[in-house]
Tab-separated table of C-alpha atoms and ligand atoms in Angstrom:
chain	number	residue	atom	x	y	z
A	227	MET	CA	-0.088	0.014	0.239
A	228	SER	CA	1.174	3.597	-0.908
A	229	SER	CA	0.730	6.119	2.178
A	230	LEU	CA	-1.822	7.859	-0.056
A	231	GLN	CA	-3.396	4.500	-0.117
A	232	ARG	CA	-3.205	4.055	3.663
A	233	ILE	CA	-4.527	7.341	4.550
A	234	LEU	CA	-7.694	6.633	2.574
A	235	PHE	CA	-8.096	3.192	3.626
A	236	LEU	CA	-7.498	4.838	7.449
A	237	SER	CA	-10.366	7.504	6.368
A	238	LEU	CA	-12.680	5.229	5.478
A	239	LEU	CA	-12.147	3.060	8.325
A	240	ALA	CA	-12.885	5.936	10.639
A	241	VAL	CA	-16.053	6.875	8.772
A	242	PHE	CA	-17.092	3.203	9.260
A	243	LEU	CA	-16.367	3.512	12.817
A	244	SER	CA	-18.001	6.620	13.430
A	245	SER	CA	-21.274	5.602	11.423
A	246	ALA	CA	-22.033	3.054	14.433
A	247	PRO	CA	-25.576	3.919	15.006
A	248	THR	CA	-25.786	6.132	18.437
A	249	ASP	CA	-28.669	6.129	20.606
A	250	ASP	CA	-29.503	8.560	23.523
A	251	ILE	CA	-31.300	6.850	26.674
A	252	HIS	CA	-32.551	8.686	29.860
A	253	ALA	CA	-33.153	6.876	32.899
A	254	LYS	CA	-34.288	7.845	36.771
A	255	SER	CA	-32.426	6.221	39.949
A	256	GLY	CA	-33.371	2.574	40.382
A	257	ASP	CA	-34.744	2.117	36.680
A	258	ASP	CA	-33.067	-1.304	34.938
A	259	VAL	CA	-32.214	-0.181	31.612
A	260	ILE	CA	-31.954	-1.958	28.252
A	261	LEU	CA	-28.505	-1.011	26.511
A	262	HIS	CA	-29.571	-2.150	22.808
A	263	CYS	CA	-27.047	-3.786	20.243
A	264	HIS	CA	-28.078	-6.054	17.445
A	265	ASP	CA	-25.777	-7.463	14.951
A	266	PRO	CA	-27.446	-9.826	12.545
A	267	SER	CA	-24.079	-10.830	10.515
A	268	LYS	CA	-22.667	-12.802	13.138
A	269	PRO	CA	-24.966	-15.679	13.969
A	270	SER	CA	-21.999	-17.466	16.049
A	271	ILE	CA	-20.597	-14.842	18.464
A	272	LEU	CA	-17.199	-15.527	19.579
A	273	ARG	CA	-16.760	-12.378	21.419
A	274	LEU	CA	-18.669	-9.555	22.798
A	275	ARG	CA	-17.793	-7.088	24.578
A	276	TRP	CA	-19.945	-4.025	26.334
A	277	ILE	CA	-17.239	-1.114	27.461
A	278	ARG	CA	-17.195	2.552	29.134
A	279	PRO	CA	-14.468	4.304	27.483
A	280	ASP	CA	-14.061	6.351	30.348
A	281	LEU	CA	-13.538	3.326	32.691
A	282	ILE	CA	-11.733	0.879	30.037
A	283	SER	CA	-8.597	0.839	32.548
A	284	GLU	CA	-10.423	-0.943	35.400
A	285	GLY	CA	-12.173	-3.205	33.409
A	286	TYR	CA	-15.226	-4.200	31.052
A	287	ILE	CA	-18.794	-3.198	31.834
A	288	TYR	CA	-19.922	-6.708	30.219
A	289	PHE	CA	-16.921	-9.434	28.507
A	290	PHE	CA	-18.409	-12.543	26.700
A	291	ARG	CA	-16.498	-15.420	24.943
A	292	GLU	CA	-16.673	-18.734	23.861
A	293	GLY	CA	-20.099	-19.295	25.557
A	294	ARG	CA	-19.595	-17.637	28.862
A	295	SER	CA	-19.519	-14.377	30.402
A	296	TYR	CA	-16.197	-13.495	32.699
A	297	ASP	CA	-16.980	-11.404	36.130
A	298	GLN	CA	-13.127	-11.568	36.378
A	299	PHE	CA	-12.951	-8.803	33.683
A	300	GLN	CA	-15.693	-6.700	34.939
A	301	HIS	CA	-15.320	-3.287	36.091
A	302	PRO	CA	-16.467	-3.623	40.068
A	303	ASP	CA	-18.923	-1.230	39.857
A	304	PHE	CA	-20.831	-3.531	37.425
A	305	HIS	CA	-20.463	-7.072	39.007
A	306	GLY	CA	-23.752	-8.755	39.065
A	307	ARG	CA	-25.697	-5.833	37.569
A	308	VAL	CA	-25.436	-6.695	33.637
A	309	LYS	CA	-26.906	-9.653	31.907
A	310	LEU	CA	-27.783	-10.556	28.516
A	311	ARG	CA	-31.257	-10.003	27.691
A	312	ASP	CA	-31.364	-12.947	25.610
A	313	PRO	CA	-29.109	-15.419	27.272
A	314	GLU	CA	-29.035	-17.725	23.613
A	315	MET	CA	-28.307	-14.367	21.381
A	316	LYS	CA	-31.087	-15.149	18.904
A	317	ASP	CA	-30.431	-13.487	15.677
A	318	GLY	CA	-27.543	-11.841	16.855
A	319	ASN	CA	-29.569	-9.770	19.852
A	320	LEU	CA	-26.757	-8.808	22.028
A	321	SER	CA	-28.605	-6.396	24.110
A	322	VAL	CA	-27.567	-6.245	27.985
A	323	ILE	CA	-29.869	-5.272	30.894
A	324	LEU	CA	-28.449	-2.936	33.564
A	325	LYS	CA	-30.142	-3.411	36.723
A	326	HIS	CA	-30.677	-0.442	39.333
A	327	PHE	CA	-29.134	2.399	37.631
A	328	SER	CA	-27.829	5.392	39.487
A	329	ILE	CA	-26.503	8.371	38.561
A	330	SER	CA	-23.318	7.731	38.146
A	331	ASP	CA	-23.647	5.045	35.614
A	332	THR	CA	-24.169	8.504	33.188
A	333	GLY	CA	-22.022	7.672	30.115
A	334	THR	CA	-20.981	6.230	26.870
A	335	TYR	CA	-21.574	2.646	26.334
A	336	GLU	CA	-19.828	1.059	23.104
A	337	CYS	CA	-21.025	-2.721	21.922
A	338	HIS	CA	-18.021	-4.182	20.519
A	339	VAL	CA	-18.250	-7.349	18.889
A	340	GLY	CA	-15.469	-9.687	17.577
A	341	GLY	CA	-11.620	-8.973	17.536
A	342	ASN	CA	-9.021	-11.165	18.955
A	343	ASN	CA	-7.820	-11.040	22.925
A	344	ALA	CA	-5.484	-7.757	22.193
A	345	GLY	CA	-8.817	-5.924	21.312
A	346	SER	CA	-7.603	-5.683	17.647
A	347	GLY	CA	-9.853	-6.202	14.278
A	348	HIS	CA	-13.029	-5.690	16.486
A	349	GLU	CA	-16.296	-3.730	15.305
A	350	ILE	CA	-18.091	-1.151	17.293
A	351	VAL	CA	-21.934	-2.045	16.718
A	352	ASN	CA	-23.568	0.500	18.772
A	353	ILE	CA	-22.734	3.438	20.849
A	354	ILE	CA	-25.247	4.513	23.792
A	355	HIS	CA	-25.051	7.978	25.555
A	356	LEU	CA	-26.709	7.081	28.920
A	357	LYS	CA	-27.990	10.043	30.589
A	358	VAL	CA	-30.367	10.907	34.223
A	359	GLU	CA	-34.238	11.913	33.338
A	360	ALA	CA	-34.613	14.759	34.767
A	361	ASP	CA	-37.707	15.169	36.639
A	362	GLN	CA	-40.024	17.832	34.706
A	363	ARG	CA	-43.003	19.803	36.590
A	364	ASN	CA	-44.928	22.592	36.155
A	365	ILE	CA	-45.868	24.449	39.625
A	366	THR	CA	-48.434	27.289	39.623
A	367	ALA	CA	-48.058	29.753	42.239
A	368	GLU	CA	-49.574	32.702	43.920
A	369	ALA	CA	-47.443	36.409	43.892
A	370	GLY	CA	-46.265	35.902	47.937
A	371	ASP	CA	-46.355	32.681	48.563
A	372	ASN	CA	-43.360	30.896	49.244
A	373	VAL	CA	-42.488	27.881	46.824
A	374	THR	CA	-40.661	24.420	46.748
A	375	LEU	CA	-38.474	23.664	43.615
A	376	PRO	CA	-37.860	20.376	43.615
A	377	CYS	CA	-34.726	18.446	43.121
A	378	GLN	CA	-33.651	15.044	44.435
A	379	VAL	CA	-30.789	12.826	43.948
A	380	PRO	CA	-30.179	9.316	46.280
A	381	ARG	CA	-29.348	9.168	49.603
A	382	ASN	CA	-25.315	9.239	50.044
A	383	THR	CA	-24.752	10.865	46.579
A	384	GLN	CA	-21.194	12.328	46.255
A	385	ILE	CA	-21.605	16.066	44.986
A	386	LEU	CA	-19.638	18.864	44.508
A	387	VAL	CA	-21.845	21.699	43.403
A	388	VAL	CA	-25.432	22.072	43.152
A	389	GLU	CA	-26.754	24.997	40.752
A	390	TRP	CA	-30.489	26.187	40.465
A	391	ILE	CA	-30.242	28.245	37.259
A	392	ARG	CA	-32.781	30.155	34.973
A	393	PRO	CA	-31.095	29.788	31.506
A	394	ASP	CA	-33.061	32.815	30.537
A	395	LEU	CA	-31.406	35.279	32.903
A	396	GLU	CA	-28.001	36.695	33.089
A	397	PRO	CA	-26.501	36.146	35.648
A	398	GLU	CA	-28.400	32.677	35.226
A	399	TYR	CA	-27.617	31.920	39.273
A	400	VAL	CA	-30.927	31.238	41.289
A	401	PHE	CA	-28.870	29.681	44.317
A	402	MET	CA	-25.035	27.749	44.175
A	403	TYR	CA	-24.200	25.477	46.933
A	404	LYS	CA	-20.715	24.114	46.852
A	405	ASN	CA	-18.439	22.169	49.461
A	406	GLY	CA	-21.374	22.402	51.984
A	407	GLN	CA	-22.043	26.017	51.673
A	408	PRO	CA	-24.428	28.580	49.850
A	409	VAL	CA	-22.256	30.569	47.282
A	410	PRO	CA	-23.869	33.892	47.032
A	411	ASP	CA	-21.242	35.231	44.277
A	412	HIS	CA	-23.143	35.665	40.630
A	413	GLN	CA	-26.114	35.175	42.129
A	414	HIS	CA	-28.968	37.201	40.044
A	415	PRO	CA	-30.116	40.232	42.407
A	416	SER	CA	-33.612	39.410	42.190
A	417	PHE	CA	-32.814	36.224	44.386
A	418	LYS	CA	-30.929	37.744	46.840
A	419	ASN	CA	-31.831	36.588	50.277
A	420	ARG	CA	-35.038	34.634	48.816
A	421	VAL	CA	-33.415	31.302	48.470
A	422	GLU	CA	-32.799	28.571	50.955
A	423	LEU	CA	-32.184	25.001	51.033
A	424	LYS	CA	-34.673	23.189	53.477
A	425	ASP	CA	-33.054	23.073	57.358
A	426	GLY	CA	-29.996	25.032	55.566
A	427	GLY	CA	-27.989	21.656	54.591
A	428	MET	CA	-28.577	18.784	51.962
A	429	LYS	CA	-30.140	16.415	53.879
A	430	ASP	CA	-30.913	12.517	52.474
A	431	GLY	CA	-30.165	14.138	48.751
A	432	ASN	CA	-32.659	16.460	48.922
A	433	LEU	CA	-31.710	19.498	47.021
A	434	SER	CA	-35.115	21.268	46.753
A	435	VAL	CA	-35.135	25.132	47.490
A	436	ILE	CA	-37.732	27.538	48.916
A	437	LEU	CA	-37.779	30.692	47.117
A	438	LYS	CA	-39.392	32.927	49.008
A	439	ASN	CA	-42.236	35.902	48.404
A	440	VAL	CA	-42.461	34.948	44.990
A	441	MET	CA	-43.405	37.674	42.542
A	442	MET	CA	-44.898	37.730	39.086
A	443	ASP	CA	-41.531	38.324	37.397
A	444	ASP	CA	-40.151	34.773	39.194
A	445	THR	CA	-42.365	32.997	36.333
A	446	GLY	CA	-39.935	30.726	34.130
A	447	THR	CA	-38.066	28.015	33.639
A	448	TYR	CA	-35.307	26.480	36.655
A	449	GLU	CA	-33.139	23.655	36.460
A	450	CYS	CA	-31.312	21.811	39.128
A	451	HIS	CA	-27.849	20.836	38.031
A	452	VAL	CA	-25.520	18.291	40.189
A	453	TYR	CA	-21.600	18.439	39.801
A	454	GLN	CA	-19.645	14.983	40.670
A	455	SER	CA	-15.993	15.060	40.011
A	456	GLN	CA	-16.327	13.573	36.518
A	457	ARG	CA	-19.947	14.408	35.502
A	458	ASN	CA	-22.666	16.408	35.755
A	459	HIS	CA	-26.771	15.865	35.496
A	460	THR	CA	-29.404	17.817	35.259
A	461	MET	CA	-31.614	16.710	37.733
A	462	SER	CA	-35.031	18.662	37.491
A	463	ILE	CA	-36.632	21.230	35.116
A	464	ILE	CA	-39.429	23.088	36.933
A	465	ASN	CA	-41.567	25.519	34.927
A	466	LEU	CA	-42.769	27.790	37.428
A	467	ASN	CA	-46.071	30.322	36.741
A	468	VAL	CA	-46.847	32.970	39.185
A	469	HIS	CA	-50.019	34.789	39.138
A	470	GLN	CA	-51.684	37.591	41.246
A	471	PRO	CA	-53.919	36.345	44.251
A	472	ALA	CA	-57.211	36.177	43.918
A	473	GLY	CA	-59.606	39.293	44.681
A	474	HIS	CA	-56.709	41.647	43.369
A	475	THR	CA	-57.629	40.326	39.822
A	476	GLU	CA	-59.365	41.598	36.860
A	477	GLU	CA	-62.460	39.555	37.801
A	478	GLY	CA	-62.738	41.565	40.907
A	479	GLY	CA	-62.851	44.984	39.145
A	480	LYS	CA	-65.346	43.287	36.705
A	481	LYS	CA	-67.462	42.506	39.614
A	482	ASP	CA	-67.334	46.131	41.028
A	483	GLY	CA	-68.462	47.451	37.204
A	484	HIS	CA	-71.669	45.462	37.332
A	485	VAL	CA	-72.610	46.441	40.937
A	486	GLY	CA	-72.628	50.465	39.953
A	487	PRO	CA	-75.232	49.683	36.814
A	488	THR	CA	-76.989	47.496	38.830
A	489	VAL	CA	-77.846	49.952	41.406
A	490	GLY	CA	-78.096	52.872	38.830
A	491	VAL	CA	-81.200	51.476	36.767
A	492	THR	CA	-82.602	50.504	39.980
A	493	VAL	CA	-82.646	54.188	41.060
A	494	ILE	CA	-83.822	55.595	37.866
A	495	VAL	CA	-86.934	53.220	37.591
A	496	LEU	CA	-87.820	53.705	41.041
A	497	LEU	CA	-87.476	58.101	40.052
A	498	VAL	CA	-89.449	57.492	36.926
A	499	VAL	CA	-92.126	55.433	39.027
A	500	VAL	CA	-92.318	57.996	41.434
A	501	VAL	CA	-92.542	61.150	39.137
A	502	GLY	CA	-94.885	59.414	36.961
A	503	PHE	CA	-97.325	59.108	39.688
A	504	ILE	CA	-96.906	62.718	41.244
A	505	ILE	CA	-97.348	63.598	37.430
A	506	TYR	CA	-100.645	61.118	37.194
A	507	LYS	CA	-102.089	62.623	40.616
A	508	ILE	CA	-101.129	66.161	39.415
A	509	SER	CA	-102.820	65.777	36.356
A	510	LYS	CA	-105.972	64.260	37.694
A	511	ARG	CA	-106.694	66.482	40.569
A	512	ALA	CA	-106.553	69.415	37.330
A	513	GLY	CA	-108.794	67.636	35.717
A	514	LYS	CA	-111.305	67.399	38.784
A	515	THR	CA	-110.665	71.424	39.390
A	516	GLU	CA	-111.891	72.012	35.166
A	517	GLU	CA	-115.017	70.217	35.721
B	634	NAG	C1	-33.559	-9.070	22.027
B	634	NAG	O1	-34.089	-9.784	22.717
B	634	NAG	C2	-35.065	-9.291	23.782
B	634	NAG	C3	-35.529	-10.431	24.640
B	634	NAG	O2	-35.896	-11.688	23.905
B	634	NAG	C4	-36.297	-9.057	22.536
B	634	NAG	O3	-37.594	-8.516	23.529
B	634	NAG	C5	-36.046	-7.820	21.867
B	634	NAG	O4	-37.249	-7.483	20.767
B	634	NAG	C6	-35.043	-8.776	20.915
B	634	NAG	N1	-34.250	-7.299	19.927
B	634	NAG	C7	-34.077	-7.394	18.788
B	634	NAG	C8	-33.450	-6.497	18.013
B	634	NAG	O5	-34.162	-8.575	17.923
B	635	NAG	C1	-46.441	21.287	31.523
B	635	NAG	O1	-47.449	22.196	30.716
B	635	NAG	C2	-47.334	22.258	29.419
B	635	NAG	C3	-47.773	23.052	28.598
B	635	NAG	O2	-48.335	24.163	29.353
B	635	NAG	C4	-47.665	20.609	29.298
B	635	NAG	O3	-47.410	20.476	27.845
B	635	NAG	C5	-46.939	19.475	29.808
B	635	NAG	O4	-46.903	18.385	29.750
B	635	NAG	C6	-46.760	20.219	31.187
B	635	NAG	N1	-45.428	19.382	32.026
B	635	NAG	C7	-45.821	18.300	32.847
B	635	NAG	C8	-44.669	17.682	33.486
B	635	NAG	O5	-46.962	18.242	33.353
B	636	NAG	C1	-42.462	32.527	53.899
B	636	NAG	O1	-41.427	32.397	54.771
B	636	NAG	C2	-41.377	33.011	55.940
B	636	NAG	C3	-40.154	32.840	56.754
B	636	NAG	O2	-38.972	32.355	56.085
B	636	NAG	C4	-42.450	33.347	56.556
B	636	NAG	O3	-42.259	34.742	57.569
B	636	NAG	C5	-43.659	33.994	55.610
B	636	NAG	O4	-44.829	34.441	56.566
B	636	NAG	C6	-44.036	33.022	54.599
B	636	NAG	N1	-45.385	33.311	53.567
B	636	NAG	C7	-45.767	32.592	53.260
B	636	NAG	C8	-47.212	32.964	52.419
B	636	NAG	O5	-46.265	31.463	54.044
B	637	NAG	C1	-37.307	17.746	50.125
B	637	NAG	O1	-37.345	19.219	50.886
B	637	NAG	C2	-38.549	19.985	50.391
B	637	NAG	C3	-38.615	21.289	50.902
B	637	NAG	O2	-38.267	21.442	52.369
B	637	NAG	C4	-39.906	19.404	50.984
B	637	NAG	O3	-41.116	19.935	50.370
B	637	NAG	C5	-39.827	18.054	50.663
B	637	NAG	O4	-40.847	16.791	50.989
B	637	NAG	C6	-38.396	17.144	50.719
B	637	NAG	N1	-38.189	15.760	49.932
B	637	NAG	C7	-38.407	14.665	50.684
B	637	NAG	C8	-38.509	13.687	49.971
B	637	NAG	O5	-37.906	14.861	51.965
B	638	NAG	C1	-21.371	18.560	31.551
B	638	NAG	O1	-21.609	17.014	30.899
B	638	NAG	C2	-21.723	16.994	29.564
B	638	NAG	C3	-21.323	15.832	29.176
B	638	NAG	O2	-22.264	15.163	29.764
B	638	NAG	C4	-20.421	17.952	29.227
B	638	NAG	O3	-20.462	17.914	27.764
B	638	NAG	C5	-20.550	19.225	30.024
B	638	NAG	O4	-19.035	19.887	29.697
B	638	NAG	C6	-20.616	19.242	31.259
B	638	NAG	N1	-20.582	21.028	31.488
B	638	NAG	C7	-19.710	21.464	32.645
B	638	NAG	C8	-19.789	22.611	32.812
B	638	NAG	O5	-18.841	20.527	32.906
């Protein structure tokens, strides 16, 4: 092969590898997640490797060779949690089930097929981006309310930073908590002294904040982001809608407007009746005196 041919060949190989299908999957803590992989071209699979490129130095997610899986080559975090969806791999079905999703399982998973022990010559069949499914909610409140914006991670989750943001604001920070302390720098001025964590801490992974004395301008989208040492996750997306308290609404004003004309009409009708009666009496008396 000339060097030009080699470059062409390598580019084609790169295009082929990067054309492996890519899936995005979202999961909640505790879910069992199916990582899909399908390779119909190889009915008798000798080697199947599920890997996380960022964890490969500590082992495979799942390793299968010549009829059986090998736990000793598996990353310790995945022991006992990964199994083939179809143990017979019928029709090239190489999907696995990852049991009991936790937020540290967030990452990129690759399904590799074939190759020798050194790992060369294998093919990437599927790439999966596994992410946390954010808790999405709509919350309605009245101006003046204290509103809880919910955000929850599993107990004992190691967290470096929690941030609540309003992406449409500049600066966007509603609340930031770092190394066990609130960080007031960069906070948008309208949230100063109005946002706090329950009991001032993050007990049992409860990262919900209380937004005090909400105003119409607080209407918008709030996101709770959590940073771990290697990763970050969007845990909650909350649409808050703040409206005027009942009684101060336009409807109340309309009611007053209705009362006015009703009273006015009643008074006019009474006046007409009384005046008419007087005119009738007067004209009757006038008729009598003429006789
Ligand atoms: C893989 O196997 C599972 C379980 O038997 C089945 O539900 C799924 O449809 C199969 N997927 C494919 C692509 O054949
Ligand atoms: C929030 O409200 C929008 C429309 O206002 C609706 O489409 C959406 O499904 C709601 N989301 C939830 C989680 O209730
Ligand atoms: C909101 O919380 C404050 C104390 O943090 C309290 O004084 C106030 O009464 C609360 N407002 C409402 C509407 O509950
Ligand atoms: C988390 O804290 C919020 C705000 O204090 C509270 O309303 C909520 O019930 C708590 N959630 C759990 C699961 O304890
Ligand atoms: C958050 O994680 C994503 C990948 O999941 C990454 O692309 C992004 O740069 C991270 N953001 C920060 C601020 O670390």
